[in-house]
Short mmCIF file of C-alpha atoms in Angstrom, two decimals:
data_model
loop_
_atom_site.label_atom_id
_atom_site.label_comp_id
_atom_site.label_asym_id
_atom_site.label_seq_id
_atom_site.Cartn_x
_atom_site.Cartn_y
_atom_site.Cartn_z
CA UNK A 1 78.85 162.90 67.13
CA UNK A 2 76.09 160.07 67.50
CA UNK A 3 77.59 157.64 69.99
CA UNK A 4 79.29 154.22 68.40
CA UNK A 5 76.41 152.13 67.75
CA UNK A 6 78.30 148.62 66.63
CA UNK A 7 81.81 147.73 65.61
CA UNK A 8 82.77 144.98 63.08
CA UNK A 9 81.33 141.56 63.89
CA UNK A 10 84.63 138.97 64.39
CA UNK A 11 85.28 137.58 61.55
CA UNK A 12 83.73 140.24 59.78
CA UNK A 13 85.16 142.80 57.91
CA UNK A 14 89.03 143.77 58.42
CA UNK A 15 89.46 147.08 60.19
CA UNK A 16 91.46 150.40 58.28
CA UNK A 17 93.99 150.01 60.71
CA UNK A 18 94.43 145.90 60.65
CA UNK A 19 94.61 146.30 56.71
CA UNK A 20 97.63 149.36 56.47
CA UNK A 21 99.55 146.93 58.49
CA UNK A 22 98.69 144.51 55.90
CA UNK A 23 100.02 146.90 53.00
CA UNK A 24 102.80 148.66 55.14
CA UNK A 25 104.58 144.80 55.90
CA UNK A 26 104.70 143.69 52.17
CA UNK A 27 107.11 146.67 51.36
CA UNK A 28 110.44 147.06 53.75
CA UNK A 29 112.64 149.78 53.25
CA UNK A 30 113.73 150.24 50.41
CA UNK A 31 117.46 149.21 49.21
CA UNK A 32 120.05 152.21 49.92
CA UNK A 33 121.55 153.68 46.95
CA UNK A 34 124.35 156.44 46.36
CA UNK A 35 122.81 159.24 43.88
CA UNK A 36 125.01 162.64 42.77
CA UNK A 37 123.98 165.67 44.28
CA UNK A 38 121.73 166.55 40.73
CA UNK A 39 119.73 163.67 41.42
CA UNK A 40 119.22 163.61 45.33
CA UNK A 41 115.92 166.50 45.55
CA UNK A 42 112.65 164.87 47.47
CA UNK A 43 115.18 161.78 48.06
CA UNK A 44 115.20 160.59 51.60
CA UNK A 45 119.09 160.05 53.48
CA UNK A 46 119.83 156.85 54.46
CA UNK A 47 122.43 157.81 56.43
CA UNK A 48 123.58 160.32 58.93
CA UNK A 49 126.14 162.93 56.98
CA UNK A 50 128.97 164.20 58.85
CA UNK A 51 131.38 167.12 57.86
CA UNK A 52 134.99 166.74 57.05
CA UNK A 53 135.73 170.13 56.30
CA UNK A 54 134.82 173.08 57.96
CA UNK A 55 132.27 175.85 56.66
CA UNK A 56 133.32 178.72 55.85
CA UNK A 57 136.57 176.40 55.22
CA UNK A 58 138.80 179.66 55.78
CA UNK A 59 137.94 183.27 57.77
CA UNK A 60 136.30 185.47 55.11
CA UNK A 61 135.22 188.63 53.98
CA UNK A 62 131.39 189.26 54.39
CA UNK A 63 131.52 192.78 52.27
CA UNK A 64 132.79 194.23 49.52
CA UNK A 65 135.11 196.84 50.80
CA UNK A 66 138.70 196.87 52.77
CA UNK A 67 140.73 194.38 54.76
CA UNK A 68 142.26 196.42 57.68
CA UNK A 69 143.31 196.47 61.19
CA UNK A 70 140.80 197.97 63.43
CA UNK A 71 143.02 199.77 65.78
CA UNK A 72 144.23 201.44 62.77
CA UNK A 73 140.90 203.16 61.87
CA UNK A 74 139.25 203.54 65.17
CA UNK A 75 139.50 207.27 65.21
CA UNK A 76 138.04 207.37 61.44
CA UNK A 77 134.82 209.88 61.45
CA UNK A 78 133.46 211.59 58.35
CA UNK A 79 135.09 214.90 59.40
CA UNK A 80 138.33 213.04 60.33
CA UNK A 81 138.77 210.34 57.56
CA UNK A 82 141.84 207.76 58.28
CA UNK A 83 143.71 207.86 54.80
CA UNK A 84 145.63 204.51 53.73
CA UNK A 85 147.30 203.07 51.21
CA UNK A 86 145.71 200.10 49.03
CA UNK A 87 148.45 197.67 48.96
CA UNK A 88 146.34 194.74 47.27
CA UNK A 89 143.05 193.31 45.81
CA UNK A 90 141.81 190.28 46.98
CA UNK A 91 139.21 189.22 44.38
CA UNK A 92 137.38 185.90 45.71
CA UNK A 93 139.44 182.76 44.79
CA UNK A 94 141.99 184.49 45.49
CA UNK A 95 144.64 181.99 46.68
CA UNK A 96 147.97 183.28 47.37
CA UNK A 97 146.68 186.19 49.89
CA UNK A 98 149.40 188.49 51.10
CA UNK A 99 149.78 189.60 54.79
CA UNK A 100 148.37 193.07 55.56
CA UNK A 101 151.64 195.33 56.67
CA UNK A 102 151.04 197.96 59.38
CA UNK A 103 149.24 200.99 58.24
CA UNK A 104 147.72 199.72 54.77
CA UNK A 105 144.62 198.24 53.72
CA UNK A 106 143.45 195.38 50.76
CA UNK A 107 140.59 196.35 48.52
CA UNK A 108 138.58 192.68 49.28
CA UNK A 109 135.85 191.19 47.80
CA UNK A 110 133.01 189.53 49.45
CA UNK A 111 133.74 185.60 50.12
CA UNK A 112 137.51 186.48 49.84
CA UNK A 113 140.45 185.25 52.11
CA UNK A 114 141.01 187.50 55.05
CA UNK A 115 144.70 188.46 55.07
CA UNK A 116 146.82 187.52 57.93
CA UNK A 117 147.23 190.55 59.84
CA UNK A 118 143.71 191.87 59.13
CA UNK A 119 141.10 191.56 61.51
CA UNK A 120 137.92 193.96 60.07
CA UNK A 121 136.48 194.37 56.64
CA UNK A 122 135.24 198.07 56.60
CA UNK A 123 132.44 198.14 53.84
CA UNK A 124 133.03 200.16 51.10
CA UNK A 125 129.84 202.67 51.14
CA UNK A 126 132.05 204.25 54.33
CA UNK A 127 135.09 204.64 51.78
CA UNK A 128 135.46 207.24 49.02
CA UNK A 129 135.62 203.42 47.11
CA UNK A 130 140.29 204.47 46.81
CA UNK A 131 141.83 202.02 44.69
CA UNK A 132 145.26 202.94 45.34
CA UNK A 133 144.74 204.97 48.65
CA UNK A 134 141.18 204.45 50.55
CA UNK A 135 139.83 207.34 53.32
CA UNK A 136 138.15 205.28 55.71
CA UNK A 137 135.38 207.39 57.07
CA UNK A 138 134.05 205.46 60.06
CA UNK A 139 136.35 202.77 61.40
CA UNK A 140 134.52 199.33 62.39
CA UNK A 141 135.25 196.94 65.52
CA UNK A 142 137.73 193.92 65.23
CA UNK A 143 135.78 191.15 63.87
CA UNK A 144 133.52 193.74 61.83
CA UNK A 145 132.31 191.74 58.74
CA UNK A 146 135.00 188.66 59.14
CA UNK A 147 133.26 185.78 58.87
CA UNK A 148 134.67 183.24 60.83
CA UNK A 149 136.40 179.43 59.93
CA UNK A 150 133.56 176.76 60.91
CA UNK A 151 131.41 179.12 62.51
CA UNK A 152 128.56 177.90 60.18
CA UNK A 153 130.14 173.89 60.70
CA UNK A 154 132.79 172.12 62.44
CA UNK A 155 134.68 169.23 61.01
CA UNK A 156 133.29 166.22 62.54
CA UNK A 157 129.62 167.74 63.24
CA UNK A 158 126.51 166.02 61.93
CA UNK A 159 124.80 168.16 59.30
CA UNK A 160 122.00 166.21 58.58
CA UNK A 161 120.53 162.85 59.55
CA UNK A 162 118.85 159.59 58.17
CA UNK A 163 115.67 160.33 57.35
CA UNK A 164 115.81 164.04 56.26
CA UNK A 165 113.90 165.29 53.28
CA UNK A 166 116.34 166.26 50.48
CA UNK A 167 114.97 169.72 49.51
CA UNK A 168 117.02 172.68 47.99
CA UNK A 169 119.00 173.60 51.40
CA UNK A 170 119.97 170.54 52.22
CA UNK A 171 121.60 169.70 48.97
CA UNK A 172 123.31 173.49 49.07
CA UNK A 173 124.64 172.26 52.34
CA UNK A 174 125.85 168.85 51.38
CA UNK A 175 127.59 170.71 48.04
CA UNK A 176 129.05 173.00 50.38
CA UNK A 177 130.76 170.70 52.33
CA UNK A 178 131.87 169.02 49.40
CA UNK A 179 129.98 165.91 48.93
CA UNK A 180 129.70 164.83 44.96
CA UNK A 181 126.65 161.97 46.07
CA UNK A 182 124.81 161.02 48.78
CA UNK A 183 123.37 157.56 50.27
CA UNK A 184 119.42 157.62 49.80
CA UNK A 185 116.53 155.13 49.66
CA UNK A 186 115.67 154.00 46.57
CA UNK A 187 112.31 155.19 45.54
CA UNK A 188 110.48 151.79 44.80
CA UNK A 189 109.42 150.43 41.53
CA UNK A 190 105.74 150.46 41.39
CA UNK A 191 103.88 148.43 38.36
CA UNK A 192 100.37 150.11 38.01
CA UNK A 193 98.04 147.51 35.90
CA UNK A 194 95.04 148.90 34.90
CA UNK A 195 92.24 146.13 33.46
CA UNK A 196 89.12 146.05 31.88
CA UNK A 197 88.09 145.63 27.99
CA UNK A 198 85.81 148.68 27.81
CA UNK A 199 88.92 150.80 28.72
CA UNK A 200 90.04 153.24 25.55
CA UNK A 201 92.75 155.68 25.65
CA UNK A 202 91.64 159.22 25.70
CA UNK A 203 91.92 160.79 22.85
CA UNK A 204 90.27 157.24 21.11
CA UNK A 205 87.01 157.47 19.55
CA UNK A 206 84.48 155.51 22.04
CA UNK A 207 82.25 152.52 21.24
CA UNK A 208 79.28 151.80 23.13
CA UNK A 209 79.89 150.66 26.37
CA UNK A 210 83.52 151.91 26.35
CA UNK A 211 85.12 154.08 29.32
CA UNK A 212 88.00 156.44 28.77
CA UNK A 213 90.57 154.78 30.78
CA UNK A 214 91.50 157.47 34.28
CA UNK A 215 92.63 154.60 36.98
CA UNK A 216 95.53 153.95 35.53
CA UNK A 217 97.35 157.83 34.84
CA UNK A 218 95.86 158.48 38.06
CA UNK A 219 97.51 155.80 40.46
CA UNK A 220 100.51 156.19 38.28
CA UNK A 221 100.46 160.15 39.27
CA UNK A 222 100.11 159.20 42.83
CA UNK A 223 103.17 156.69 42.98
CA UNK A 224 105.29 159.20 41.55
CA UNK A 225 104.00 162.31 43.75
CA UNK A 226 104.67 159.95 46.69
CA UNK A 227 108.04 159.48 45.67
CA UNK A 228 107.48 156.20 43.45
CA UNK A 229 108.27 155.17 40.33
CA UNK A 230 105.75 154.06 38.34
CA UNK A 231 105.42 151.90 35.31
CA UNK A 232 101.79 152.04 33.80
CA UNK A 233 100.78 149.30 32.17
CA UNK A 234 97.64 150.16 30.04
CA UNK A 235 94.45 148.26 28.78
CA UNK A 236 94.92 144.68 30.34
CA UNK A 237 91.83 142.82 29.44
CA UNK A 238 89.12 140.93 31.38
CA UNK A 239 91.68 137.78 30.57
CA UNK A 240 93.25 135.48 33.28
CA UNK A 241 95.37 133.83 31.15
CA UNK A 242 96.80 137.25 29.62
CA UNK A 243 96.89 138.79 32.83
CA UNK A 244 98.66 136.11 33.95
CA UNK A 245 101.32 136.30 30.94
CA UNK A 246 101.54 140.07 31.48
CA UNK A 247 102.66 139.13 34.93
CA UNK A 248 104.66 137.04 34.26
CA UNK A 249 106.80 139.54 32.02
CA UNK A 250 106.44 142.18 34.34
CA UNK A 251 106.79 140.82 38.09
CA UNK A 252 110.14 140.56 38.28
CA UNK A 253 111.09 143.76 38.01
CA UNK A 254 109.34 145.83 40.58
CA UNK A 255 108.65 146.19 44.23
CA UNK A 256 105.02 146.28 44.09
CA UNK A 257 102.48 145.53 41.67
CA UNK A 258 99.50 148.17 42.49
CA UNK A 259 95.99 146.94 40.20
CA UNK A 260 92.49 148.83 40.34
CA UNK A 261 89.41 147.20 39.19
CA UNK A 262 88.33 143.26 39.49
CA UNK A 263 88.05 142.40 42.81
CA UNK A 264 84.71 142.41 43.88
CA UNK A 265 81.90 140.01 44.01
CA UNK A 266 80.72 140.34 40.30
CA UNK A 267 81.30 137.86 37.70
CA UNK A 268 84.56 138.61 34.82
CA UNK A 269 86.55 139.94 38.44
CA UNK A 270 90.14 139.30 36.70
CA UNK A 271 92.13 140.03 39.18
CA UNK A 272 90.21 138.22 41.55
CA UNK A 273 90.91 135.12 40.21
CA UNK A 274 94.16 135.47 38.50
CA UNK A 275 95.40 135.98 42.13
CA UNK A 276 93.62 134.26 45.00
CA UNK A 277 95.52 131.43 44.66
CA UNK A 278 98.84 132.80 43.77
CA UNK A 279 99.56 134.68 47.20
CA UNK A 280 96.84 137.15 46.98
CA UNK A 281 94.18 137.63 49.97
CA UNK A 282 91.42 139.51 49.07
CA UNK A 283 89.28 140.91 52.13
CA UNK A 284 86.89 143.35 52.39
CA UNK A 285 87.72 146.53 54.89
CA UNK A 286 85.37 148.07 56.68
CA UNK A 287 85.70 151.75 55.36
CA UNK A 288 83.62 153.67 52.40
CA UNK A 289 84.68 154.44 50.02
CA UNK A 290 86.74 151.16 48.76
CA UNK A 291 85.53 148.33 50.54
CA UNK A 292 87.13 145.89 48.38
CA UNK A 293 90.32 145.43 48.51
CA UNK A 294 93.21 142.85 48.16
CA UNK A 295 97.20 142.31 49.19
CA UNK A 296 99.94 139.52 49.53
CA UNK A 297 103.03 138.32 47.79
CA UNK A 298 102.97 136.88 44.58
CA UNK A 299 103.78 133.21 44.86
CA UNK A 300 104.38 134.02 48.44
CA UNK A 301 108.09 135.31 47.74
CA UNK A 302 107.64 137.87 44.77
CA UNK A 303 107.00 141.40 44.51
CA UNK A 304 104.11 142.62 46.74
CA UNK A 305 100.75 143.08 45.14
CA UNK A 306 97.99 145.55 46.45
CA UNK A 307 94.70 145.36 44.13
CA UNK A 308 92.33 148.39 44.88
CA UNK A 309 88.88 148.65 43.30
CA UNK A 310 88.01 149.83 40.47
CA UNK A 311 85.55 153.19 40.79
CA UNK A 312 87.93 155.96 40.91
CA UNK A 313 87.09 157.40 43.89
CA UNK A 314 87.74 154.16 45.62
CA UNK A 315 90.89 153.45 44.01
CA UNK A 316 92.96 156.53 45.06
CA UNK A 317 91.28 157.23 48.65
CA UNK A 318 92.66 153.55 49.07
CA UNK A 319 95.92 154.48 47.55
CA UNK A 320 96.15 157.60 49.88
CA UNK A 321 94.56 155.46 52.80
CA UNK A 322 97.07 152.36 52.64
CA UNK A 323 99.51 152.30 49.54
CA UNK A 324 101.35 156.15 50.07
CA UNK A 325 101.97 155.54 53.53
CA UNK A 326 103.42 152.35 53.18
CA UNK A 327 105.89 153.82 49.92
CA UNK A 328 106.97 156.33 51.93
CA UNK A 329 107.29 154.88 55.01
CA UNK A 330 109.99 152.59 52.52
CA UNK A 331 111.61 154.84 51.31
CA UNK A 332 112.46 156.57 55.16
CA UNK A 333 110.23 159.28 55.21
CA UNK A 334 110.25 160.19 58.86
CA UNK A 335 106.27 161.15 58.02
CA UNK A 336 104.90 158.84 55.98
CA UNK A 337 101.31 160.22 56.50
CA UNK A 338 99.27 163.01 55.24
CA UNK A 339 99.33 166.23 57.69
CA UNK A 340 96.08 165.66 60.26
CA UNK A 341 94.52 168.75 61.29
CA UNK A 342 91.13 169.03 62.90
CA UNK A 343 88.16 171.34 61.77
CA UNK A 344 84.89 172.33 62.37
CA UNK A 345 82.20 170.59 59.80
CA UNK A 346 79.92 173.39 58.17
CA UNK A 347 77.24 171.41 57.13
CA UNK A 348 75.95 167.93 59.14
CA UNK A 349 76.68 164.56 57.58
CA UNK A 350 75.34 161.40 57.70
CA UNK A 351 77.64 158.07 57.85
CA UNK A 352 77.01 154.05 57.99
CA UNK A 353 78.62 153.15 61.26
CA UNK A 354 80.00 149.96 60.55
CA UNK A 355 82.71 151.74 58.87
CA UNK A 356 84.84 154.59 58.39
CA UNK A 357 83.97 156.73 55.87
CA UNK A 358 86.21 159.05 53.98
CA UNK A 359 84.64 162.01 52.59
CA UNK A 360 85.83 164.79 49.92
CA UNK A 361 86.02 167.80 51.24
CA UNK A 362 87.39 171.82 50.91
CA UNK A 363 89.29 173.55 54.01
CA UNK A 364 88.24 177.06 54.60
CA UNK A 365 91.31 178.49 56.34
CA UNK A 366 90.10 181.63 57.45
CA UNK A 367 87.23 180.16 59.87
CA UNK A 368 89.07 176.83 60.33
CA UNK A 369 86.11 175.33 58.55
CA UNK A 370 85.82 172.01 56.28
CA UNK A 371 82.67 171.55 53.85
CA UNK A 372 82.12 168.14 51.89
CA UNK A 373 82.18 168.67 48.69
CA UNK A 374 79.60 166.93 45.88
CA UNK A 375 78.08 163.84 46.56
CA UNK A 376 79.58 160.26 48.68
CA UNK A 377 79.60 158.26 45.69
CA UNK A 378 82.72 156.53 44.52
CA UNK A 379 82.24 157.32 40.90
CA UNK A 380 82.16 160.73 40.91
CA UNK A 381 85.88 162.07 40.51
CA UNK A 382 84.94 165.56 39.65
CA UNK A 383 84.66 166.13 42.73
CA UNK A 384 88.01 164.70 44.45
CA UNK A 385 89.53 166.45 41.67
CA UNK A 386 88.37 169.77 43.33
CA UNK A 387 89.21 168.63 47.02
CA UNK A 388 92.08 169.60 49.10
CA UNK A 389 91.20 167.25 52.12
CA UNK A 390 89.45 163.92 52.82
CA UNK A 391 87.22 164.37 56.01
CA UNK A 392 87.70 161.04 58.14
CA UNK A 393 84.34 160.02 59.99
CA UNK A 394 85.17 157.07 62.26
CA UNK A 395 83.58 153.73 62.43
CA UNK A 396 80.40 153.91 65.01
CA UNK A 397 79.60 157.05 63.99
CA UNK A 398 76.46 157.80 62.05
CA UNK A 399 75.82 161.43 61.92
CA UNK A 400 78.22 164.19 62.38
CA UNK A 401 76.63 167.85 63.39
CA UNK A 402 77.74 171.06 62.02
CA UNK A 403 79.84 172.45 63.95
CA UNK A 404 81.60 169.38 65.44
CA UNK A 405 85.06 169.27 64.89
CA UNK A 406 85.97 166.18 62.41
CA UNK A 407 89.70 165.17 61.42
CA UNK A 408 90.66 165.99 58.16
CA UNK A 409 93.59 165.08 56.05
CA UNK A 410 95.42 167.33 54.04
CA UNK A 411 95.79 166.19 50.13
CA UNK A 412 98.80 168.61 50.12
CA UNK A 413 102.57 167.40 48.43
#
């Protein structure tokens, strides 16, 4: 890399870092609600979960086959079979098990109570498979096959702590010890305003000048795959006084209100200046794309309210950049960021060194290789569309040679 040529002037631009903090302040963790079991995947626990049973709750069969006493079967062989009556089945859920007596066996199922007395399962492909008399032909150790009381978990042990992922096995595990719901975060309520009258819904015919409208679905898709929920709030128009009204309506019912488009220098910037003097600071970052950006509190104690530009490219590299980390970091995730991994560029870049530029780009796994893919400009989503990774080039840095290794952030769920 070209050695850092200048940094921000004071009182210049506000740095990537200075501006997360920004974002990451105006939304604390999120309130801590109790959700059944059905509802609890991707959720993040908001409290440390300790057993009150133990699992297995009772000593178990781990085969299909017979309940017996090893000492009883020791001498079993396949030219010497041990021959023994089959006193009882124990099916699983079986609750009113027997005691084995001397010199028989149970025909047990796999997850069933081991009968007192009984301390080896012998599985049933060394058995002719008797139902009323069984010749054991190899005879297993004690404690063959018997899964044990709370060998898996002891009452009073912490199975999971604040902060874990809910995926599939940890919701087995919190069913298994018998837990109907569970305390999580609250995944935050995210209003995604998209403005501008030459927006038309796909599928609309378009007049001249008109834009299908693809800021809106898309940050709406992103507060949701971060955990989110999102309400998307479609077609606002370059109107202060109705995006003020839709506001109005709308603000009290969400954490954040996210908006792309209408905060940069131009004339008609709605956002702009429905907000600047409602809470609202609007900076610009030193980074590339998304330059432009805003965040305060509405009326200084209402929902927080991030406004990201408006190109497309801009708007979700700054959602990914300052507005997932800072959702997920609310609702407890104990990673809030996107994996970091470093690779090798293979082709040279080119960067403005006043800031930090965040470039698409395609991981080549086999060579631990990255390659940008199509052009910088913050239009062209076709391209982030086919990314897996933003390459990060840091501020003072204005050329990158192949070869040097780069950080890279995975766009992975």
């Amino acid at each position: 890399m070209t050695p850092p040529e200048h940094a921000p002037a004071p009182g210049g631009p506000r740095t990537v870092d200075e501006h997360r903090a920004v974002v990451a302040s105006l939304v604390p963790p999120a309130p801590v609600v109790e959700v059944p079991l059905s509802q609890a995947l991707g959720r993040v626990l908001a409290a440390d979960v300790v057993a009150t049973v133990a699992l297995p709750p009772f000593d178990n069969s781990a085969m299909d086959g017979y309940a017996v006493r090893a000492a009883e079967v020791a001498a079993a062989s396949e030219d010497a079979p041990v021959a023994l009556p089959v006193a009882e089945d124990i099916p699983a859920g079986r609750t009113d098990v027997p005691t084995l007596q001397p010199g028989t066996a149970h025909r047990i199922m796999t997850g069933a109570p081991m009968p007192a007395g009984a301390d080896a399962v012998v599985q049933v492909e060394l058995t002719d498979g008797g139902v009323e008399q069984v010749a054991v032909r190899r005879g297993p150790a004690a404690g063959t096959h018997v899964r044990r009381a709370g060998e898996d978990v002891r009452p009073g042990t912490t199975v999971l702590t604040a902060g874990t992922v809910l995926g599939p096995p940890q919701v087995g595990l919190l069913a298994a010890i018998g837990l109907p719901t569970v305390a999580v975060r609250r995944p935050p309520r995210v209003l995604v305003l998209s403005t501008g009258s030459e927006l038309v819904e796909p599928g609309a015919p378009l007049a001249p000048g008109q834009i299908y409208e693809s800021n809106g679905p898309m940050l709406a898709a992103a507060v949701r795959e971060a955990g989110g929920e999102a309400e998307l709030l479609r077609f606002v128009p370059d109107d202060v006084e109705v995006f003020a009204s839709l506001l109005a309506e709308k603000a009290g019912d969400v954490d954040l209100i996210l908006t792309s488009g209408g905060v940069s220098a131009g004339a008609y910037e709605v956002v702009k200046d429905a907000l600047r003097d409602r809470g609202v600071e609007f900076v610009r970052v030193a980074m590339q794309p998304g330059g432009p950006q805003g965040a305060g509190r509405l009326d200084g104690d209402g929902p927080a309210v991030v406004t990201l530009p408006g190109n497309p490219v801009s708007s979700l590299v700054s959602f990914e950049v300052f507005v997932r980390p800072a959702l997920r970091a609310a609702m407890g995730h104990p990673h809030p960021l996107r994996p970091v991994v470093s690779a090798a560029l293979a082709e040279a870049l080119v960067s403005p060194p006043d800031k930090r530029q965040f470039r698409r780009g395609v991981l080549d796994a086999s060579d631990g290789t990255v390659a940008e893919v199509g052009a910088p400009a913050s239009h062209l989503l076709a391209s982030l569309a086919l990314a897996d990774c933003l390459i990060v080039v840091p501020e003072g840095v204005s050329a990158v040679d192949k070869g040097v290794a780069v950080e890279v952030w995975l766009l992975e769920a």
